CSV table of C-alpha atoms in Angstrom, one decimal:
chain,number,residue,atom,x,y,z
A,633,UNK,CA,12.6,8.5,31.4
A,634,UNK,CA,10.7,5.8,29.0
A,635,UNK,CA,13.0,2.8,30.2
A,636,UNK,CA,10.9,-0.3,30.4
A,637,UNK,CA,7.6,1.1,29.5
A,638,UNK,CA,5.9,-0.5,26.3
A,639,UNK,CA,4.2,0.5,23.2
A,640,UNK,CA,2.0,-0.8,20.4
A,641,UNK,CA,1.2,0.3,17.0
A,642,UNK,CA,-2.2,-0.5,15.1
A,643,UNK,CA,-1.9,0.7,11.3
A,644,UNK,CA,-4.9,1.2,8.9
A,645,UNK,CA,-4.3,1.6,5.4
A,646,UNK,CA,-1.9,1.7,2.5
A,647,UNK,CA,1.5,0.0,2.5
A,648,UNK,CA,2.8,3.6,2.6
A,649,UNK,CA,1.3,4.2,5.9
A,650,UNK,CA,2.9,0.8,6.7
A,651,UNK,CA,6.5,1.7,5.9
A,652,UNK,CA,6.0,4.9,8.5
A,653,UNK,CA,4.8,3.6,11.2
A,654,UNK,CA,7.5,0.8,11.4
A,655,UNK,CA,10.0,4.4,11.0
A,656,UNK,CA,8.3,5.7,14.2
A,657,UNK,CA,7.8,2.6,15.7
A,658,UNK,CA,11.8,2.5,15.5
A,659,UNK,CA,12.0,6.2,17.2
A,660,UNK,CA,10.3,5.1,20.3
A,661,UNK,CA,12.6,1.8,20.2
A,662,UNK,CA,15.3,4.3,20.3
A,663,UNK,CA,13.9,6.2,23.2
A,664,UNK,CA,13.8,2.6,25.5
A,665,UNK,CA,10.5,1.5,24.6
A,666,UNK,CA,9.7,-1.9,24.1
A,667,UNK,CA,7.2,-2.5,21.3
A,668,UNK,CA,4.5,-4.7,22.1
A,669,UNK,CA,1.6,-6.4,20.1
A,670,UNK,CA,-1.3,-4.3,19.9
A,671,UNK,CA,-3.6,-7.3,21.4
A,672,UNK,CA,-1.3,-6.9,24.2
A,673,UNK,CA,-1.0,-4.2,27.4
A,674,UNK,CA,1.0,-1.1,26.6
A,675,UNK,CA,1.5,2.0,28.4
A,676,UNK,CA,1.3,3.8,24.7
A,677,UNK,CA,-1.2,2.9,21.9
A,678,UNK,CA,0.1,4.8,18.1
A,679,UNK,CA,-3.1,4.2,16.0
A,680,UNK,CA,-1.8,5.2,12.0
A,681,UNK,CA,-5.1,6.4,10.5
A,682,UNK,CA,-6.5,6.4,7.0
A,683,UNK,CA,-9.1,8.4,5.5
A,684,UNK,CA,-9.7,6.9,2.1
A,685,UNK,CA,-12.9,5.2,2.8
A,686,UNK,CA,-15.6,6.2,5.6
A,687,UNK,CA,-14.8,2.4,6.4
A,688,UNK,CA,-11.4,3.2,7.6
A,689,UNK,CA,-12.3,6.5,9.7
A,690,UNK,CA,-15.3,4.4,12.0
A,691,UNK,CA,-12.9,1.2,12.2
A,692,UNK,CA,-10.5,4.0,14.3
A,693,UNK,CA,-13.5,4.1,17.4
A,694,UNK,CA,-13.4,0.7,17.3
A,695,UNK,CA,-9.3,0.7,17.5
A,696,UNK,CA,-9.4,3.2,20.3
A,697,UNK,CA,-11.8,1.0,22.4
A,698,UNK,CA,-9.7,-2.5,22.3
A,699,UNK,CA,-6.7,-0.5,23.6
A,700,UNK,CA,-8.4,0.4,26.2
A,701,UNK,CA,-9.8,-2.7,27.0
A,702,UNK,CA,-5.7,-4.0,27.4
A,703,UNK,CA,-5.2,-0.8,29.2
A,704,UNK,CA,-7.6,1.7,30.3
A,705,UNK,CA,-4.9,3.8,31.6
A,706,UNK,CA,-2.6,3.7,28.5
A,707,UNK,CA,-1.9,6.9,26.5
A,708,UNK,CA,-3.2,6.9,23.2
A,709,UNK,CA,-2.1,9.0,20.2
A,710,UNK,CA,-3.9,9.2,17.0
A,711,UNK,CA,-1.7,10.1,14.0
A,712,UNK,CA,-1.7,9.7,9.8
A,713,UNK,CA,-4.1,11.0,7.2
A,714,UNK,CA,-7.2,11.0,9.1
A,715,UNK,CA,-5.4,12.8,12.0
A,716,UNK,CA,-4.6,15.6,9.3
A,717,UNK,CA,-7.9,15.9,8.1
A,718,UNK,CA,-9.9,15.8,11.0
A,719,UNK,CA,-7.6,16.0,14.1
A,720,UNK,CA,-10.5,18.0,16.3
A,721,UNK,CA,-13.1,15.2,15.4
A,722,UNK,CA,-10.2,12.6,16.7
A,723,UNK,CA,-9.1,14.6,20.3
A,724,UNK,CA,-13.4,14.1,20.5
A,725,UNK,CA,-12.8,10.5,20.7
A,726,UNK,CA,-13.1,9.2,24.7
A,727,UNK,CA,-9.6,7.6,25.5
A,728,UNK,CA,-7.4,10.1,22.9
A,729,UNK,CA,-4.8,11.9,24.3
A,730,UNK,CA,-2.7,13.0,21.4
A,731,UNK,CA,-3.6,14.0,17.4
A,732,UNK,CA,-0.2,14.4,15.5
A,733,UNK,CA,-0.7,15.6,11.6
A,734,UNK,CA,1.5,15.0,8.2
A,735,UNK,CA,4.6,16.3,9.8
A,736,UNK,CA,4.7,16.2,13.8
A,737,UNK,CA,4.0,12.6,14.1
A,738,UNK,CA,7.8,11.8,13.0
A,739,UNK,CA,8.7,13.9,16.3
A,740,UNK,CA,6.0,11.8,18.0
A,741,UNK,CA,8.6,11.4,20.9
A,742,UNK,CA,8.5,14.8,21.3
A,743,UNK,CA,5.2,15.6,22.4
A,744,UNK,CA,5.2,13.2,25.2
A,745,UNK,CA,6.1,14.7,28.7
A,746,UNK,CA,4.2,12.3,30.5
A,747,UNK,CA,1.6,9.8,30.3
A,748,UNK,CA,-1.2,10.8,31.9
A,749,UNK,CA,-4.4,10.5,30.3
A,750,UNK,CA,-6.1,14.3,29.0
A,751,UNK,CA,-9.6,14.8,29.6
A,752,UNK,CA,-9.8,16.2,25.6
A,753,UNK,CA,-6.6,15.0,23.2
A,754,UNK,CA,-4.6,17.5,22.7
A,755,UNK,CA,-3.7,18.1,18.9
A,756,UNK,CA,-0.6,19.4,17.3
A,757,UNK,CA,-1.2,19.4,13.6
A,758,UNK,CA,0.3,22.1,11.1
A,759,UNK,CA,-1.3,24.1,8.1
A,760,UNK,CA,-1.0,20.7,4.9
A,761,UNK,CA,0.8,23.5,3.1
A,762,UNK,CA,4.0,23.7,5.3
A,763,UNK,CA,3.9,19.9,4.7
A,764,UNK,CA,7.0,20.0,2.2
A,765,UNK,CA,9.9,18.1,3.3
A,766,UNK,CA,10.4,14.9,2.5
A,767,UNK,CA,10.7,12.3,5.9
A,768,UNK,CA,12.4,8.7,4.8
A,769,UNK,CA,10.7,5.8,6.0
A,770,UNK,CA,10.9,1.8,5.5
A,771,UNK,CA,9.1,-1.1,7.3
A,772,UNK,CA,11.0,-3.9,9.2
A,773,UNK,CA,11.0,-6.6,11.2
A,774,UNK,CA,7.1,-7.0,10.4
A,775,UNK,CA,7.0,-9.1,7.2
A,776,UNK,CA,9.5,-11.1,5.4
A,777,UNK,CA,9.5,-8.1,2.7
A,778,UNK,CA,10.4,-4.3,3.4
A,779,UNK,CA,8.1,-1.5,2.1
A,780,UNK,CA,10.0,1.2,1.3
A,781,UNK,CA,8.6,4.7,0.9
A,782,UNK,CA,10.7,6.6,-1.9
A,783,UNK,CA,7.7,9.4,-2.6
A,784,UNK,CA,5.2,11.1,-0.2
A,785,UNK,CA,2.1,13.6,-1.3
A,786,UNK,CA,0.4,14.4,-4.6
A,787,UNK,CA,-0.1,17.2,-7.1
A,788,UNK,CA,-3.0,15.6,-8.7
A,789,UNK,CA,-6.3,17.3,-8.0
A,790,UNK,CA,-8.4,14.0,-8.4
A,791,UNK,CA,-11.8,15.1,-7.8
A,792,UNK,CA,-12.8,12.6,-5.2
A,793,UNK,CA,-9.3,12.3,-3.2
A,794,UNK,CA,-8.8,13.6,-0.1
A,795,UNK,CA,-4.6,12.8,0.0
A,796,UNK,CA,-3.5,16.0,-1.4
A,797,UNK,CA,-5.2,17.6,1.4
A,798,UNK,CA,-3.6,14.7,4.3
A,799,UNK,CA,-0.1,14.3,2.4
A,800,UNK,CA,0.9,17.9,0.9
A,801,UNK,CA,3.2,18.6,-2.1
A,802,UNK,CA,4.9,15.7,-4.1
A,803,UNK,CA,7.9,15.3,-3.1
A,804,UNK,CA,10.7,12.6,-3.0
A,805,UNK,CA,13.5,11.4,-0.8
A,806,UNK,CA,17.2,11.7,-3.0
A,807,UNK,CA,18.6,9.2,-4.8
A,808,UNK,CA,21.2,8.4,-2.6
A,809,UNK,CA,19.1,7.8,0.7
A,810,UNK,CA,16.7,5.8,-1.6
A,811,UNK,CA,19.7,3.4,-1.8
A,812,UNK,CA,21.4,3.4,1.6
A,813,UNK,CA,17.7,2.5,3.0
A,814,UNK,CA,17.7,-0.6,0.1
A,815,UNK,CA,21.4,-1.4,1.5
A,816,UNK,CA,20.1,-1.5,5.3
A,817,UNK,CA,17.1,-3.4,4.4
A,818,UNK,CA,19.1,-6.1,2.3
A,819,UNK,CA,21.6,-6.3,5.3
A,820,UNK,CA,19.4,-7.0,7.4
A,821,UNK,CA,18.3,-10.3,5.4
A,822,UNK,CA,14.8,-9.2,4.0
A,823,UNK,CA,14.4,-11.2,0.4
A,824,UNK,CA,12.0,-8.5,-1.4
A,825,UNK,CA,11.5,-5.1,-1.4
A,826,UNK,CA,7.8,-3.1,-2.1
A,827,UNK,CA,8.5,0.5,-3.5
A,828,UNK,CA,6.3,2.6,-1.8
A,829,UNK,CA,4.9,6.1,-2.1
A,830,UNK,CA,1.0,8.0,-2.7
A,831,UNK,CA,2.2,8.7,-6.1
A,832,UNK,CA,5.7,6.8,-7.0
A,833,UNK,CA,5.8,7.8,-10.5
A,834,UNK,CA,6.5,10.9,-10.2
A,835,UNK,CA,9.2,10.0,-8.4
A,836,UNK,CA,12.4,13.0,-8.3
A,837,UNK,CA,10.1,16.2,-8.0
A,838,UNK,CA,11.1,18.2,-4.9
A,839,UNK,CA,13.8,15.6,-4.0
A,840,UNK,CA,16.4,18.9,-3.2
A,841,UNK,CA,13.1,21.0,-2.2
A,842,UNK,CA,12.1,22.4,-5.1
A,843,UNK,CA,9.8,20.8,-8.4
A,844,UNK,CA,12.4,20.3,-10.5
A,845,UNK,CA,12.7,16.6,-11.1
A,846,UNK,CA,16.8,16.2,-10.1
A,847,UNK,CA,16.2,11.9,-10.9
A,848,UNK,CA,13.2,10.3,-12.6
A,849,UNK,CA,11.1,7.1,-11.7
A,850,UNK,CA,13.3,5.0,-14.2
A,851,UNK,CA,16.4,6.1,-12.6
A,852,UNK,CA,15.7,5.6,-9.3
A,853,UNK,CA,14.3,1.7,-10.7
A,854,UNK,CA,17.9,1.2,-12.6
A,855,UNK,CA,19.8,2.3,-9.5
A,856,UNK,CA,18.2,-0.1,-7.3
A,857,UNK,CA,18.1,-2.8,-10.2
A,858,UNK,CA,22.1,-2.5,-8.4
A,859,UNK,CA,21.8,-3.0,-4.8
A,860,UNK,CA,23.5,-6.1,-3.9
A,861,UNK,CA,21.7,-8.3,-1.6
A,862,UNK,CA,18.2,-8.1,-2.6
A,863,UNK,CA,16.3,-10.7,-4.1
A,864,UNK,CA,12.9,-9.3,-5.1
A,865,UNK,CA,12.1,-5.5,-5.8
A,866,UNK,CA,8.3,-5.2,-6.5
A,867,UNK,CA,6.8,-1.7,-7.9
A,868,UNK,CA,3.8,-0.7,-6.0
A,869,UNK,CA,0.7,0.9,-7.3
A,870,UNK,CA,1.8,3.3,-10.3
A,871,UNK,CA,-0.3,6.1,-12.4
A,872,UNK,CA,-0.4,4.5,-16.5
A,873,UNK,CA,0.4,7.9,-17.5
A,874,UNK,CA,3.9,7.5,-15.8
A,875,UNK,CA,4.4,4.1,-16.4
A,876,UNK,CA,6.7,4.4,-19.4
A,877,UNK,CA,7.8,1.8,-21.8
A,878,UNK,CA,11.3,2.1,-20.8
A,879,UNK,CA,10.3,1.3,-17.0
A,880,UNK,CA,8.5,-1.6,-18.7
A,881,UNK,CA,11.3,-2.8,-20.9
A,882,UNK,CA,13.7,-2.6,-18.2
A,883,UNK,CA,11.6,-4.7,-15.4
A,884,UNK,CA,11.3,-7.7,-18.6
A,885,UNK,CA,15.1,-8.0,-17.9
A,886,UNK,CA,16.5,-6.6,-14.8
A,887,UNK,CA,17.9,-8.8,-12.3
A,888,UNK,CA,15.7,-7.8,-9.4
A,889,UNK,CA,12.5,-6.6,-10.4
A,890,UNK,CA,9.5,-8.8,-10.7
A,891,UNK,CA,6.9,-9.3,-13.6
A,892,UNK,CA,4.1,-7.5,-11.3
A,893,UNK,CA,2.4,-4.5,-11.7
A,894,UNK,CA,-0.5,-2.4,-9.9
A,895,UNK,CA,-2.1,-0.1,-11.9
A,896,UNK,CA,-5.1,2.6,-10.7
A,897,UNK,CA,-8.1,2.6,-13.5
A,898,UNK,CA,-10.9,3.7,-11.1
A,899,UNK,CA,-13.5,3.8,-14.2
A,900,UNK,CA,-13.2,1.9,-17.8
A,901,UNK,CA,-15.7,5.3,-18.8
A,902,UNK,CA,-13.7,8.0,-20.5
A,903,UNK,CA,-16.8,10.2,-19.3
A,904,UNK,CA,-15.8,9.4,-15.6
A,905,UNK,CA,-12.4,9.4,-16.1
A,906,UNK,CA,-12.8,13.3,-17.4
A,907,UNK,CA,-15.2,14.2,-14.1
A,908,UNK,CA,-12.9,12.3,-11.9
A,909,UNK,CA,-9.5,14.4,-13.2
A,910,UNK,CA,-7.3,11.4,-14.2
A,911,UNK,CA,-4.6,12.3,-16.6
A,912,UNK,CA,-5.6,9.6,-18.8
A,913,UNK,CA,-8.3,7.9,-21.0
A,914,UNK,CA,-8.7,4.6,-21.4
A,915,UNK,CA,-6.5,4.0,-24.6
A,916,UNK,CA,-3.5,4.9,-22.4
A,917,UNK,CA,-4.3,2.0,-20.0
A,918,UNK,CA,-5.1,-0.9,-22.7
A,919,UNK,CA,-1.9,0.5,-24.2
A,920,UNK,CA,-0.1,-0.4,-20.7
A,921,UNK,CA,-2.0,-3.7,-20.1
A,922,UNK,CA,-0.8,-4.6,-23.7
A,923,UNK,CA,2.9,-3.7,-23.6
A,924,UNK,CA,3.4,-5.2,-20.1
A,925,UNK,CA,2.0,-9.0,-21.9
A,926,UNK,CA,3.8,-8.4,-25.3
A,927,UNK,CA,6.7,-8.5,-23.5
A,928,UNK,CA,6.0,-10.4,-20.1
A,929,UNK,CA,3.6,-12.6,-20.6
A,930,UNK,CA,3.0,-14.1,-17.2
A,931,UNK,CA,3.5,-10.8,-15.7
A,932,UNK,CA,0.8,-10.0,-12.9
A,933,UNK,CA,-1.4,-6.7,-13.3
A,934,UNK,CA,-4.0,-5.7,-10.6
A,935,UNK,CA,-6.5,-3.0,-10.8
A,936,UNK,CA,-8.1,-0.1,-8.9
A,937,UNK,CA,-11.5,0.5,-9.4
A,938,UNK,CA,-14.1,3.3,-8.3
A,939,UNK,CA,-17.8,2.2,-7.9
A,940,UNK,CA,-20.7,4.6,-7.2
A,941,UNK,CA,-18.6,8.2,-8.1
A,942,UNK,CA,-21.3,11.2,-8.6
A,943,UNK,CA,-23.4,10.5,-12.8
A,944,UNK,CA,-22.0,6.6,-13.3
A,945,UNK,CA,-25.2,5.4,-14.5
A,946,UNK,CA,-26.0,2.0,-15.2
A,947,UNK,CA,-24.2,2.6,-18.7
A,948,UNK,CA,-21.3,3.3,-17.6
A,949,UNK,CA,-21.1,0.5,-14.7
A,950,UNK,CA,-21.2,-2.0,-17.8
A,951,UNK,CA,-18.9,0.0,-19.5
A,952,UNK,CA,-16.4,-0.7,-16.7
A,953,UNK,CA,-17.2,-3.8,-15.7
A,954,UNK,CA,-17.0,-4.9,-19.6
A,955,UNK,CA,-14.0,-3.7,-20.3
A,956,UNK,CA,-12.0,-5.2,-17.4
A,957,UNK,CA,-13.6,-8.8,-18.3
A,958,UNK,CA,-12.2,-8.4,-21.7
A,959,UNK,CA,-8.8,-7.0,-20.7
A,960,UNK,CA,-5.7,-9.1,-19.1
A,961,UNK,CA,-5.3,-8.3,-15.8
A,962,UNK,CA,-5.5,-10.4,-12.7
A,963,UNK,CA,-6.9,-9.1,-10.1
A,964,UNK,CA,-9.2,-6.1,-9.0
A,965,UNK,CA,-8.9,-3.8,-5.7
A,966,UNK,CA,-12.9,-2.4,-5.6
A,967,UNK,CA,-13.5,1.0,-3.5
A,968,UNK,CA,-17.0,1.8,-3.0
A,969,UNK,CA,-17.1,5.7,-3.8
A,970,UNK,CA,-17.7,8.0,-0.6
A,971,UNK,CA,-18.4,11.7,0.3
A,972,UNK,CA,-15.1,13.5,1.1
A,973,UNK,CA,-15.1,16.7,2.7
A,974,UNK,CA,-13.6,19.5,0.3
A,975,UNK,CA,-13.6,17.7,-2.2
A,976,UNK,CA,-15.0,18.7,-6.0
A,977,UNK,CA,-16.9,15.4,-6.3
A,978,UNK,CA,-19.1,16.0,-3.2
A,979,UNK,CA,-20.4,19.2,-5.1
A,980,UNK,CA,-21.1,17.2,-8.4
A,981,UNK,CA,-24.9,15.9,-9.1
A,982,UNK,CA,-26.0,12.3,-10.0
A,983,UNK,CA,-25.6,10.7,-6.8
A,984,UNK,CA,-25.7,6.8,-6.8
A,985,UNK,CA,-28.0,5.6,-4.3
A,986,UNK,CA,-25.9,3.5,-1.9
A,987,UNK,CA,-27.9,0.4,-2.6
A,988,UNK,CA,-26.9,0.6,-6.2
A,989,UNK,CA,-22.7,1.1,-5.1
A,990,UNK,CA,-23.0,-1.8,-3.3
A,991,UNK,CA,-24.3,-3.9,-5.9
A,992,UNK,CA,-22.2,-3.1,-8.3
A,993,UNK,CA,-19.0,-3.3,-5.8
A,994,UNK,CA,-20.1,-7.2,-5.2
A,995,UNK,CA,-20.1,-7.5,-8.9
A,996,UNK,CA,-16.8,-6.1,-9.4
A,997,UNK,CA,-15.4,-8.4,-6.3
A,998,UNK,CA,-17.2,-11.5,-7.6
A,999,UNK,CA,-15.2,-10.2,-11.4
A,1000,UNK,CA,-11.6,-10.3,-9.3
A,1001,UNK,CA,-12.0,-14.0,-8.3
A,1002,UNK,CA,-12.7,-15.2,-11.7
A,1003,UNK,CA,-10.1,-12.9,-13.3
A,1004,UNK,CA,-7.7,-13.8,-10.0
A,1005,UNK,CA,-8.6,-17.9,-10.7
A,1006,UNK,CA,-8.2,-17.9,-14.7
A,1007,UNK,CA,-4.7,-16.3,-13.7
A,1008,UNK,CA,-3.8,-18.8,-11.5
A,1009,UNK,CA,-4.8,-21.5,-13.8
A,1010,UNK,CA,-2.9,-19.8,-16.5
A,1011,UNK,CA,0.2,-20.5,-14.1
A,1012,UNK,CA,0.2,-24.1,-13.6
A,1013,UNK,CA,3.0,-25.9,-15.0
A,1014,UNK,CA,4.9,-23.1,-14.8
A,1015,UNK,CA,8.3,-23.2,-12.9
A,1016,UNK,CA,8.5,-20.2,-10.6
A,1017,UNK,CA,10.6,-18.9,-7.1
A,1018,UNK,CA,8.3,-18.5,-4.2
A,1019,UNK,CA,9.1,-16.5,-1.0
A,1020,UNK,CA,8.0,-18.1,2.1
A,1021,UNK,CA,5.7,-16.0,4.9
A,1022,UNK,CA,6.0,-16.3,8.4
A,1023,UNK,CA,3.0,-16.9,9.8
A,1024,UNK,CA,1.5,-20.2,10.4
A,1025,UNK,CA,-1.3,-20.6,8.7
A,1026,UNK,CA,-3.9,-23.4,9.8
A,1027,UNK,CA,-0.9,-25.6,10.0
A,1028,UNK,CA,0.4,-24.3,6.2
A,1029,UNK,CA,2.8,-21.7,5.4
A,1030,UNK,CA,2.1,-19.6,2.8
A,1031,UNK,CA,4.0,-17.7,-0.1
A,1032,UNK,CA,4.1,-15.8,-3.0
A,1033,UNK,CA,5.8,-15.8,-6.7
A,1034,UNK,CA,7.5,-13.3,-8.0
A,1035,UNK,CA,4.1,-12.5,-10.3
A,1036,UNK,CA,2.3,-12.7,-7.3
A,1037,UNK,CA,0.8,-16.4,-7.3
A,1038,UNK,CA,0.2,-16.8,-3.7
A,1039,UNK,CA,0.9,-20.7,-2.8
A,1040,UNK,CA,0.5,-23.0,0.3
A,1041,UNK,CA,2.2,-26.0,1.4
A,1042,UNK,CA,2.6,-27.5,5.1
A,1043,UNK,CA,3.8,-25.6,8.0
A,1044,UNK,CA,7.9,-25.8,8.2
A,1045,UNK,CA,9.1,-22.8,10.3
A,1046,UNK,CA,12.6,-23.5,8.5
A,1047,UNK,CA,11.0,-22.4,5.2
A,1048,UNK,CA,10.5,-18.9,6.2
A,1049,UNK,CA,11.5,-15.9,4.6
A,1050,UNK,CA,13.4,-18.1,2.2
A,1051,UNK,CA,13.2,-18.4,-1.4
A,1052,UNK,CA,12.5,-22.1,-3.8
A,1053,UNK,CA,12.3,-23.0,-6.9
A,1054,UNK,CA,8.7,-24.5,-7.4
A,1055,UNK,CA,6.6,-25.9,-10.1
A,1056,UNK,CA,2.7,-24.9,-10.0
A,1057,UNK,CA,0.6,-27.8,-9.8
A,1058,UNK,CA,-3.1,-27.3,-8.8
A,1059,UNK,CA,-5.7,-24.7,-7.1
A,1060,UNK,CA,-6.8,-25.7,-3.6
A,1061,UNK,CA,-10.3,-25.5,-2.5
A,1062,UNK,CA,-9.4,-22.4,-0.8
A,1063,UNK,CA,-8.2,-20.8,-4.3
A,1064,UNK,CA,-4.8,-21.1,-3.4
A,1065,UNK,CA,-2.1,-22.7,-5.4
A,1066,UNK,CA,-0.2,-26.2,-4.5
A,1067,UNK,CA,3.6,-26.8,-5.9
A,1068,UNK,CA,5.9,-29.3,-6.0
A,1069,UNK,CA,9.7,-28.5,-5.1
A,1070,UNK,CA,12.2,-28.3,-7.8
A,1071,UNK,CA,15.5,-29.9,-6.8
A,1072,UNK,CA,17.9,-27.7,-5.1
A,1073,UNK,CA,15.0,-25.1,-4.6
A,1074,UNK,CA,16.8,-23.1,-2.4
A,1075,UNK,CA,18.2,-19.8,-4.2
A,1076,UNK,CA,21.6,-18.6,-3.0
A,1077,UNK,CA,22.6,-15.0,-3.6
């Protein structure tokens, strides 16, 4: 029925949202599609949405009108968090034909009896609540590294998130899939693997259906520490509050995992932090910053940061802003705070003018290139393995470390997706890092 007919995917997002549509991608491949760039003409456009920034849910309008422009005739399905949240605000959207939520866009093939275009999208998308079993996904054939989702949903109530509401329950895929995805990915001649997931440390609950953690986060990291074949396994982002010194202790010597770690903050103000329902204060997180450089020095930390959330005064902005200039860590991810729907935070008082979020977002971003750059320099001299990308680059290839230097040298297509031995020698113009190659660079598993 779908021989010869050709789709494209456009995905907004996080690297979870990534790993699944590369799963679904796979489902139509299965079906007799044939996947297509999104720049190019397709009979089916999959746009995976996001809805953790008002950024993210205009950019989808945009999305919807360049598919069209390839094919004004195409069939175009709208599907991921923003799909759950909102699907009657996306089936609104001239040119939508389809609005899948949390669970029906992994039967996406499904829902298609034909192709022809709906005057109004029609919208399958179930109650977030009967959102609790656990769909396995991994990304291939897209990158030279696999992200693979080990976790879905959250039982955090965060008071300005909205993913609780787009994701469901926390729950995890078993042990044993976990590993048989690692073993397919490795086979298949990917060098590093990104563990994926909206909340990966609390990795184990509902993994057989129920809250009852049957593995833990540390587990599932010594289990994979195993699978032969892969060269790189990098921890996503990961609460402080389940980042546990063990985890820590074992990443300093396992034979896979790499010295880099992504840790949420959102504000350096225990204030916020209360208001904002983060199971933390700040002592827990200088406590992880310092026990992650005690013991791996050149280990790379980056940073999540809220600007703008409902009462941070001026006060408190320095309060942040001061306490991330003092602390190690190398790089900062800024989110401007916005208005969620049904969420506690929209109710609070003590707005921020949007002016004044801005601002303070630029200051934070201009923070991450200092901290990023005295990182980098920190680096140099250092003898380090770099996995080569494979996209050409201005006539340069580009790479990263395994602590997440990211490095440039001249176009070879032979050096991608392979891993050297390098030695950091000096920051480009452009910020990134030049190398010379150590002598029988390449590493053989």
């Amino acid at each position: 029925m779908f021989m010869q007919q050709k789709v494209a995917f456009y995905t907004l997002g996080c690297k979870l949202n990534f790993s699944e549509t590369s799963t679904i991608a796979r489902s139509f491949q299965d079906k007799g599609f044939t996947r297509v760039g999104f720049n190019e003409k397709a009979d089916i456009y999959v746009i995976n949405t996001c809805s953790v920034t008002d950024n993210a849910d205009k950019r989808f309008k945009t999305i919807v009108k360049s598919a069209l422009k390839q094919n004004q005739h195409a069939f175009l399905i709208a599907i991921g968090c923003y799909a759950q949240l909102k699907p009657e605000e996306l089936a609104q959207v001239d040119g939508v034909d389809l609005v899948l939520g949390a669970t029906e866009k992994f039967k996406v093939t499904d829902y298609i009896n034909d192709l022809s275009k709906n005057d109004k999208g029609e919208v399958h998308s179930c109650e977030i609540s009967d959102a609790n079993f656990y769909e396995g996904s991994y990304s291939i054939g897209d990158r030279t590294r696999a992200f693979l989702k080990v976790q879905d949903g959250c039982d955090y109530k965060c008071t300005y998130c909205t993913i609780p509401l787009a994701r469901g329950i926390s729950r995890s895929d078993t042990l044993q899939n976990v590993l048989q995805n690692a073993k397919e990915i490795s086979e298949r001649g990917i060098k590093e693997i990104v563990l994926t997931g909206v909340n990966i440390g609390d990795y184990g609950k509902g993994e057989f259906g129920n809250k009852k953690h049957e593995h833990t986060f540390f587990e599932l990291v010594e289990a994979l520490d195993n699978v032969k074949g892969i060269h790189r396994l990098r921890i996503s982002s990961i609460e402080p509050n389940l980042l546990k010194d063990q985890t820590i202790d074992f990443v300093a010597n396992s034979n896979s995992f790499v010295p880099h770690f992504h840790i949420p903050l959102q504000s350096g103000s225990d204030d916020l932090l209360k208001k904002m329902k983060r199971r933390y204060l700040r002592k827990t997180y200088t406590d992880r910053v310092k026990k992650i450089k005690e013991i791996m020095p050149n280990a790379c930390i980056g940073v999540d940061v809220i600007v703008g959330f409902p009462g941070e005064t001026d006060e408190h902005f320095l309060e942040t802003y001061n306490y991330l200039n003092e602390l190690d860590i190398s790089y900062l991810h800024v989110f401007t705070y916005s208005e969620r729907p049904n969420t506690e935070a929209i109710l609070m008082k003590g707005a921020v003018p949007k002016n004044i979020r801005y601002k303070r977002s630029k200051m934070l971003r201009g923070l991450s290139v200092k901290k990023r750059r005295a990182f980098y320099e920190s680096q140099l001299g250092n003898n380090l393995t770099v996995l080569f990308e494979n996209e050409n680059k201005e006539g340069y290839i580009h790479g990263f470390t395994e602590n997440y230097v990211k490095v440039k040298t001249p176009w070879n297509p032979e050096l991608v997706n392979t891993l050297h031995h390098i030695k950091l020698t000096d920051i480009d113009k452009d910020g990134l890092v030049r190398f010379d190659f150590l002598k029988q660079s390449e590493c053989v598993a």
